[in-house]
Tab-separated table of C-alpha atoms in Angstrom:
chain	number	residue	atom	x	y	z
V	3	ASP	CA	-163.022	75.237	21.770
V	4	TYR	CA	-162.362	78.554	22.637
V	5	ASP	CA	-161.008	76.667	26.229
V	6	VAL	CA	-159.320	73.975	24.033
V	7	ALA	CA	-156.675	76.702	23.014
V	8	TYR	CA	-156.813	78.130	26.173
V	9	PHE	CA	-155.143	75.158	28.121
V	10	LYS	CA	-153.218	74.730	24.520
V	11	ALA	CA	-151.414	77.951	25.735
V	12	TYR	CA	-150.495	77.127	28.995
V	13	SER	CA	-149.333	73.969	28.077
V	14	HIS	CA	-146.027	76.131	26.200
V	15	ILE	CA	-143.415	75.608	29.296
V	16	GLY	CA	-142.792	79.337	28.027
V	17	VAL	CA	-145.308	80.650	30.061
V	18	HIS	CA	-145.041	78.786	33.363
V	19	GLU	CA	-140.847	80.283	32.764
V	20	GLU	CA	-142.106	83.779	32.883
V	21	MET	CA	-144.240	83.615	35.909
V	22	LEU	CA	-141.814	81.722	37.515
V	23	LYS	CA	-139.203	84.108	37.037
V	24	ASP	CA	-141.499	87.291	38.136
V	25	HIS	CA	-139.963	87.597	41.528
V	26	VAL	CA	-142.735	90.145	42.618
V	27	ARG	CA	-145.936	87.578	42.374
V	28	THR	CA	-144.271	84.144	43.373
V	29	SER	CA	-141.858	85.653	46.245
V	30	THR	CA	-145.304	87.546	47.739
V	31	TYR	CA	-147.272	84.246	47.230
V	32	ARG	CA	-144.605	82.423	49.068
V	33	ASN	CA	-144.530	85.056	52.035
V	34	ALA	CA	-148.410	85.358	52.348
V	35	ILE	CA	-148.607	81.300	51.886
V	36	MET	CA	-146.061	81.007	55.433
V	37	HIS	CA	-147.369	84.730	57.062
V	38	HIS	CA	-150.884	82.395	57.078
V	39	LYS	CA	-148.968	79.158	58.335
V	40	ASP	CA	-151.192	78.823	61.194
V	41	LEU	CA	-154.380	78.625	58.680
V	42	ILE	CA	-152.167	75.939	56.052
V	43	SER	CA	-150.704	74.013	58.443
V	44	GLY	CA	-152.845	70.739	59.427
V	45	LYS	CA	-154.858	71.061	56.360
V	46	VAL	CA	-156.090	70.563	53.057
V	47	VAL	CA	-155.248	72.642	50.345
V	48	LEU	CA	-157.288	73.354	47.171
V	49	ASP	CA	-155.262	75.089	44.746
V	50	VAL	CA	-156.643	76.307	41.817
V	51	GLY	CA	-154.856	75.975	38.364
V	52	CYS	CA	-151.765	75.201	39.284
V	53	GLY	CA	-149.799	75.464	36.753
V	54	THR	CA	-145.638	73.969	37.475
V	55	GLY	CA	-146.971	73.282	41.422
V	56	VAL	CA	-145.317	76.004	43.420
V	57	LEU	CA	-147.955	77.163	45.007
V	58	SER	CA	-149.510	73.981	46.495
V	59	ILE	CA	-145.417	72.817	47.229
V	60	PHE	CA	-145.181	75.730	49.074
V	61	CYS	CA	-148.152	75.080	50.740
V	62	ALA	CA	-146.523	71.241	52.245
V	63	PHE	CA	-143.834	73.751	52.671
V	64	ALA	CA	-146.365	74.807	55.133
V	65	GLY	CA	-147.349	71.836	56.877
V	66	ALA	CA	-150.272	71.350	54.731
V	67	THR	CA	-151.316	67.516	55.647
V	68	ARG	CA	-152.814	67.292	52.223
V	69	VAL	CA	-152.742	69.541	48.615
V	70	TYR	CA	-154.960	69.335	45.105
V	71	ALA	CA	-153.081	70.405	42.588
V	72	VAL	CA	-155.595	71.153	39.934
V	73	ASP	CA	-154.592	71.919	36.522
V	74	ALA	CA	-157.032	71.623	32.657
V	75	SER	CA	-153.799	72.142	30.458
V	76	ASP	CA	-150.860	69.068	29.965
V	77	ILE	CA	-148.994	71.343	32.688
V	78	ALA	CA	-150.275	69.339	35.900
V	79	PHE	CA	-148.283	65.854	34.037
V	80	GLN	CA	-144.545	67.536	34.512
V	81	ALA	CA	-146.374	69.083	38.006
V	82	MET	CA	-147.397	65.472	38.382
V	83	GLU	CA	-143.129	64.962	37.863
V	84	ILE	CA	-142.280	67.869	40.090
V	85	VAL	CA	-144.150	66.703	43.160
V	86	ARG	CA	-141.956	63.825	42.466
V	87	GLU	CA	-139.029	64.614	42.645
V	88	ASN	CA	-139.133	66.886	45.612
V	89	GLU	CA	-140.625	63.759	47.335
V	90	LEU	CA	-143.972	65.296	48.461
V	91	SER	CA	-146.470	62.125	46.689
V	92	ASP	CA	-147.846	61.933	49.845
V	93	LYS	CA	-149.152	65.499	50.374
V	94	VAL	CA	-149.751	66.683	47.412
V	95	VAL	CA	-152.549	65.482	44.363
V	96	VAL	CA	-151.994	66.694	40.853
V	97	LEU	CA	-155.549	65.833	38.715
V	98	HIS	CA	-156.174	66.027	35.506
V	99	GLY	CA	-159.081	68.895	34.583
V	100	ARG	CA	-161.480	71.907	34.413
V	101	ILE	CA	-161.932	72.861	38.127
V	102	GLU	CA	-165.510	71.865	36.922
V	103	ASP	CA	-165.416	68.582	36.316
V	104	VAL	CA	-163.302	67.562	38.499
V	105	ASP	CA	-163.849	64.852	41.409
V	106	ILE	CA	-162.444	65.343	45.403
V	107	GLU	CA	-164.000	63.487	48.259
V	108	GLU	CA	-163.746	66.323	50.587
V	109	LYS	CA	-163.853	69.546	51.721
V	110	VAL	CA	-160.263	71.708	51.670
V	111	ASP	CA	-160.224	74.644	54.822
V	112	VAL	CA	-157.679	76.935	51.591
V	113	ILE	CA	-158.083	77.508	48.298
V	114	ILE	CA	-155.434	79.145	46.465
V	115	SER	CA	-154.722	80.453	43.399
V	116	GLU	CA	-152.912	82.905	40.709
V	117	TRP	CA	-155.759	83.857	39.008
V	118	MET	CA	-155.543	87.406	37.536
V	119	GLY	CA	-155.354	87.910	34.207
V	120	TYR	CA	-154.512	91.389	32.688
V	121	MET	CA	-156.300	94.163	33.827
V	122	LEU	CA	-156.871	92.267	36.841
V	123	LEU	CA	-159.502	90.127	34.709
V	124	TYR	CA	-158.978	89.364	31.484
V	125	GLU	CA	-158.851	85.515	30.881
V	126	SER	CA	-162.051	85.082	33.655
V	127	MET	CA	-160.262	82.476	36.219
V	128	LEU	CA	-161.659	84.348	39.418
V	129	GLY	CA	-165.366	82.010	38.005
V	130	SER	CA	-163.330	78.771	38.989
V	131	VAL	CA	-161.902	79.877	42.131
V	132	ILE	CA	-166.155	80.918	43.065
V	133	PHE	CA	-167.012	77.616	42.087
V	134	ALA	CA	-164.025	75.960	44.323
V	135	ARG	CA	-165.225	77.695	47.020
V	136	ASP	CA	-169.188	77.347	46.592
V	137	LYS	CA	-168.072	73.296	46.047
V	138	TRP	CA	-165.324	73.121	48.326
V	139	LEU	CA	-163.996	75.564	50.678
V	140	LYS	CA	-165.191	74.602	54.613
V	141	PRO	CA	-167.096	78.372	55.878
V	142	GLY	CA	-164.483	80.343	58.172
V	143	GLY	CA	-161.929	78.389	55.220
V	144	LEU	CA	-159.207	81.161	53.822
V	145	ILE	CA	-158.716	82.100	50.512
V	146	LEU	CA	-155.673	83.679	49.086
V	147	PRO	CA	-155.748	86.017	47.401
V	148	SER	CA	-158.471	87.644	49.556
V	149	HIS	CA	-159.373	90.644	48.092
V	150	ALA	CA	-158.303	92.474	44.619
V	151	SER	CA	-158.771	96.029	42.490
V	152	LEU	CA	-158.815	97.460	39.711
V	153	TYR	CA	-157.611	101.333	39.008
V	154	MET	CA	-157.247	102.930	36.258
V	155	ALA	CA	-155.638	106.759	35.601
V	156	PRO	CA	-155.078	108.837	31.951
V	157	VAL	CA	-151.300	108.787	31.305
V	158	THR	CA	-149.477	110.667	29.035
V	159	ASN	CA	-146.756	108.228	26.940
V	160	SER	CA	-144.935	110.989	23.874
V	161	GLN	CA	-142.578	108.053	23.635
V	162	ARG	CA	-144.505	105.517	22.608
V	163	TYR	CA	-146.450	108.023	19.904
V	164	HIS	CA	-142.760	108.847	18.815
V	165	ASP	CA	-141.972	104.870	17.766
V	166	SER	CA	-144.988	103.404	16.699
V	167	ILE	CA	-145.898	106.151	15.123
V	168	TYR	CA	-144.712	109.735	14.853
V	169	PHE	CA	-141.590	107.355	13.382
V	170	TRP	CA	-143.438	107.110	9.787
V	171	ARG	CA	-142.843	110.633	9.251
V	172	ASP	CA	-139.378	110.174	7.856
V	173	VAL	CA	-138.025	106.500	7.484
V	174	TYR	CA	-134.431	106.448	5.526
V	175	GLY	CA	-135.447	110.166	4.749
V	176	ILE	CA	-138.680	109.035	2.608
V	177	LYS	CA	-142.109	109.879	3.679
V	178	MET	CA	-144.335	107.645	4.573
V	179	SER	CA	-146.644	110.234	6.953
V	180	SER	CA	-149.512	107.931	4.852
V	181	MET	CA	-149.070	105.501	6.721
V	182	MET	CA	-150.158	106.963	9.872
V	183	PRO	CA	-153.548	106.388	9.325
V	184	LEU	CA	-152.853	102.881	9.380
V	185	ALA	CA	-149.908	102.395	12.645
V	186	LYS	CA	-152.100	103.935	14.703
V	187	LEU	CA	-155.265	101.013	14.080
V	188	CYS	CA	-152.612	98.292	14.080
V	189	ALA	CA	-151.279	99.808	17.586
V	190	PHE	CA	-154.294	101.620	18.696
V	191	MET	CA	-157.364	99.408	17.986
V	192	GLU	CA	-157.230	96.640	21.413
V	193	PRO	CA	-155.076	97.707	24.590
V	194	SER	CA	-151.317	97.256	24.495
V	195	VAL	CA	-149.773	94.852	27.430
V	196	GLU	CA	-146.772	97.099	28.464
V	197	THR	CA	-144.240	98.417	31.463
V	198	ILE	CA	-145.057	102.707	31.822
V	199	SER	CA	-143.333	104.125	35.204
V	200	GLY	CA	-145.381	106.692	37.805
V	201	GLU	CA	-144.240	109.813	35.636
V	202	ASN	CA	-146.827	109.107	32.970
V	203	VAL	CA	-149.728	109.180	35.199
V	204	LEU	CA	-151.361	112.342	35.263
V	205	THR	CA	-153.719	111.771	38.442
V	206	TRP	CA	-155.046	109.960	41.311
V	207	PRO	CA	-155.938	106.480	40.181
V	208	ALA	CA	-159.682	106.158	40.250
V	209	VAL	CA	-161.034	102.970	41.388
V	210	VAL	CA	-163.252	100.647	39.304
V	211	ALA	CA	-163.640	97.546	40.640
V	212	GLN	CA	-162.798	95.749	44.341
V	213	VAL	CA	-163.428	92.032	45.008
V	214	ASP	CA	-163.825	89.710	48.233
V	215	CYS	CA	-163.029	86.517	46.879
V	216	TYR	CA	-165.124	85.231	49.361
V	217	THR	CA	-168.008	86.539	48.679
V	218	ILE	CA	-168.035	87.645	44.989
V	219	GLN	CA	-169.985	86.034	42.630
V	220	ALA	CA	-169.692	84.736	39.326
V	221	GLN	CA	-172.734	87.411	37.635
V	222	LYS	CA	-171.065	90.128	38.702
V	223	LEU	CA	-168.567	89.529	37.198
V	224	GLU	CA	-170.428	90.141	33.162
V	225	THR	CA	-170.700	93.105	33.606
V	226	ILE	CA	-169.018	95.569	35.530
V	227	THR	CA	-169.367	99.864	35.072
V	228	ALA	CA	-167.361	102.999	37.496
V	229	ALA	CA	-167.555	106.202	36.655
V	230	PHE	CA	-164.426	108.761	37.140
V	231	LYS	CA	-163.342	112.070	37.604
V	232	PHE	CA	-159.185	112.927	37.184
V	233	THR	CA	-158.013	116.412	37.712
V	234	SER	CA	-154.750	116.468	35.628
V	235	MET	CA	-151.516	117.442	38.168
V	236	LEU	CA	-149.776	118.145	34.262
V	237	GLN	CA	-149.492	119.628	31.734
V	238	ALA	CA	-149.004	117.127	29.296
V	239	PRO	CA	-150.531	115.625	25.884
V	240	LEU	CA	-153.742	113.039	27.167
V	241	HIS	CA	-151.984	109.664	25.041
V	242	GLY	CA	-154.746	107.076	27.021
V	243	PHE	CA	-155.663	105.346	30.137
V	244	ALA	CA	-154.087	102.730	32.270
V	245	PHE	CA	-155.599	99.758	33.946
V	246	TRP	CA	-153.279	98.086	36.482
V	247	PHE	CA	-154.940	96.093	40.081
V	248	ASP	CA	-153.353	95.337	42.787
V	249	VAL	CA	-153.906	92.283	45.766
V	250	GLU	CA	-154.070	91.221	49.551
V	251	PHE	CA	-154.150	88.351	50.695
V	252	ASN	CA	-156.072	88.051	53.846
V	253	GLY	CA	-157.424	86.029	56.391
V	254	PRO	CA	-161.693	85.153	56.139
V	255	ARG	CA	-162.596	88.333	58.564
V	256	GLN	CA	-165.075	85.393	60.952
V	257	SER	CA	-162.344	83.281	61.526
V	258	PRO	CA	-162.443	82.009	65.390
V	259	SER	CA	-158.185	81.887	64.986
V	260	ASN	CA	-157.714	84.634	62.664
V	261	ARG	CA	-159.548	87.087	65.349
V	262	LYS	CA	-156.951	85.187	67.584
V	263	ARG	CA	-154.029	86.714	65.230
V	264	LYS	CA	-152.217	90.604	66.499
V	265	PRO	CA	-153.359	92.936	63.464
V	266	ASP	CA	-150.738	93.820	61.174
V	267	VAL	CA	-150.297	95.107	57.643
V	268	SER	CA	-152.111	93.579	54.355
V	269	ILE	CA	-149.458	91.166	52.640
V	270	VAL	CA	-150.586	92.967	48.599
V	271	LEU	CA	-149.640	92.083	45.485
V	272	SER	CA	-149.120	95.148	43.064
V	273	THR	CA	-148.962	96.099	39.428
V	274	ALA	CA	-148.916	99.559	39.431
V	275	PRO	CA	-146.346	101.934	37.817
V	276	GLU	CA	-144.536	103.041	40.533
V	277	ASP	CA	-144.203	99.813	41.886
V	278	ALA	CA	-141.906	96.882	41.145
V	279	PRO	CA	-142.356	95.307	37.593
V	280	THR	CA	-144.858	92.196	37.104
V	281	HIS	CA	-145.182	90.122	34.140
V	282	TRP	CA	-148.970	91.953	34.381
V	283	GLN	CA	-146.662	95.306	33.374
V	284	GLN	CA	-150.021	97.536	33.237
V	285	THR	CA	-152.732	97.700	30.638
V	286	LEU	CA	-152.656	100.372	28.174
V	287	LEU	CA	-156.150	102.230	25.961
V	288	TYR	CA	-154.348	104.471	23.535
V	289	LEU	CA	-156.407	107.470	22.187
V	290	PHE	CA	-156.402	107.463	18.407
V	291	GLU	CA	-155.240	111.615	18.534
V	292	PRO	CA	-153.479	112.659	21.833
V	293	ILE	CA	-155.512	115.855	23.603
V	294	GLU	CA	-153.925	118.257	24.857
V	295	LEU	CA	-155.175	119.399	28.723
V	296	ASN	CA	-154.144	121.629	31.078
V	297	LYS	CA	-152.637	122.003	34.589
V	298	ASP	CA	-156.142	120.786	36.876
V	299	GLN	CA	-158.570	120.249	33.770
V	300	ILE	CA	-160.401	117.810	34.101
V	301	ILE	CA	-161.587	114.492	33.008
V	302	GLU	CA	-164.421	112.378	33.494
V	303	GLY	CA	-166.630	109.888	32.505
V	304	SER	CA	-167.426	106.506	32.604
V	305	VAL	CA	-165.182	102.738	32.019
V	306	THR	CA	-167.589	99.231	31.410
V	307	ILE	CA	-165.813	96.236	31.058
V	308	SER	CA	-167.672	93.039	30.268
V	309	GLN	CA	-167.273	89.867	29.265
V	310	SER	CA	-168.378	88.732	25.739
V	311	GLN	CA	-170.726	86.870	24.817
V	312	GLN	CA	-168.706	85.396	22.280
V	313	HIS	CA	-165.898	83.929	24.937
V	314	ALA	CA	-165.728	84.392	28.374
V	315	ARG	CA	-162.760	84.954	28.921
V	316	PHE	CA	-162.234	87.979	26.553
V	317	LEU	CA	-163.161	90.756	27.116
V	318	ASN	CA	-165.535	93.981	25.824
V	319	ILE	CA	-163.830	97.419	27.251
V	320	CYS	CA	-166.417	100.977	26.219
V	321	LEU	CA	-164.139	104.219	27.624
V	322	LYS	CA	-167.208	107.418	27.848
V	323	TYR	CA	-165.408	110.356	28.249
V	324	PHE	CA	-165.477	114.073	28.924
V	325	THR	CA	-163.100	116.766	28.971
V	326	GLY	CA	-162.155	119.833	26.945
V	327	ASP	CA	-166.169	120.739	25.879
V	328	GLN	CA	-166.047	117.675	24.278
V	329	TRP	CA	-166.805	113.968	24.674
V	330	TYR	CA	-165.477	110.546	22.903
V	331	VAL	CA	-166.158	107.367	23.062
V	332	LYS	CA	-163.263	104.887	23.192
């Protein structure tokens, strides 16, 4: 039932319009496909979660012999029309169904997917890419993106508190401070997806997780725990912790054709606060009460991200941190 609702949400044109209008996302994928054109041209490609089929069409433009474009939402029927409209029906085969259920009668040379969710792992679509890799990818095949890293850092964001919480102190001359506890609960109980800037970040980030799409196993994604130790670069209130991710588009390390290549700079899609904004923005875990930090003050602890037992596409997040001689749990 959860998956039915999930795939139904991706049938809405607005979701795909937002992703296609994300220039950083879409142009980086196109650049990565063209960068690896020698590994795609004349090859068979599998697009996991193809949406409108834009990545499949990019691969066809790069010379792929055949592209299997798979999507479980009804947007697949629109993808079929788009493929026909671009006169690519002889190259791009759109399959409507979950990747775990569709029938593909040949191995593929390339798997491409835009599987990343908020905080990298929300929606848990990486598991479908792993399934496709283990079932259909030829040895030494190409996976795009190839690697991913999830980062976190403490942040200050007084404006967010002012807009959501302190607003209630005086509403058209009426005192409403009694609303503040409820406002904090509603605003900060769950993670918030929003855009911050590099100026909000108090320290260098810590790596929470690193994913190698060529080797990662699905069970490794069920629970991820990372320790952190930050040193504040500013005297400022600590309002919460931000998470963001990067993905890289590297070729298979052991591929003979990849070894022949001249080393070059990796193509990276970043959702970091200091980079151009994307539709993923950043994921914020706000504290109910800010903590006043001094410059060089230490914040240390651990974060655990686990798939929900009730619905694996959802995440549970447990944050434990120590600063100023006191432990906190979020």
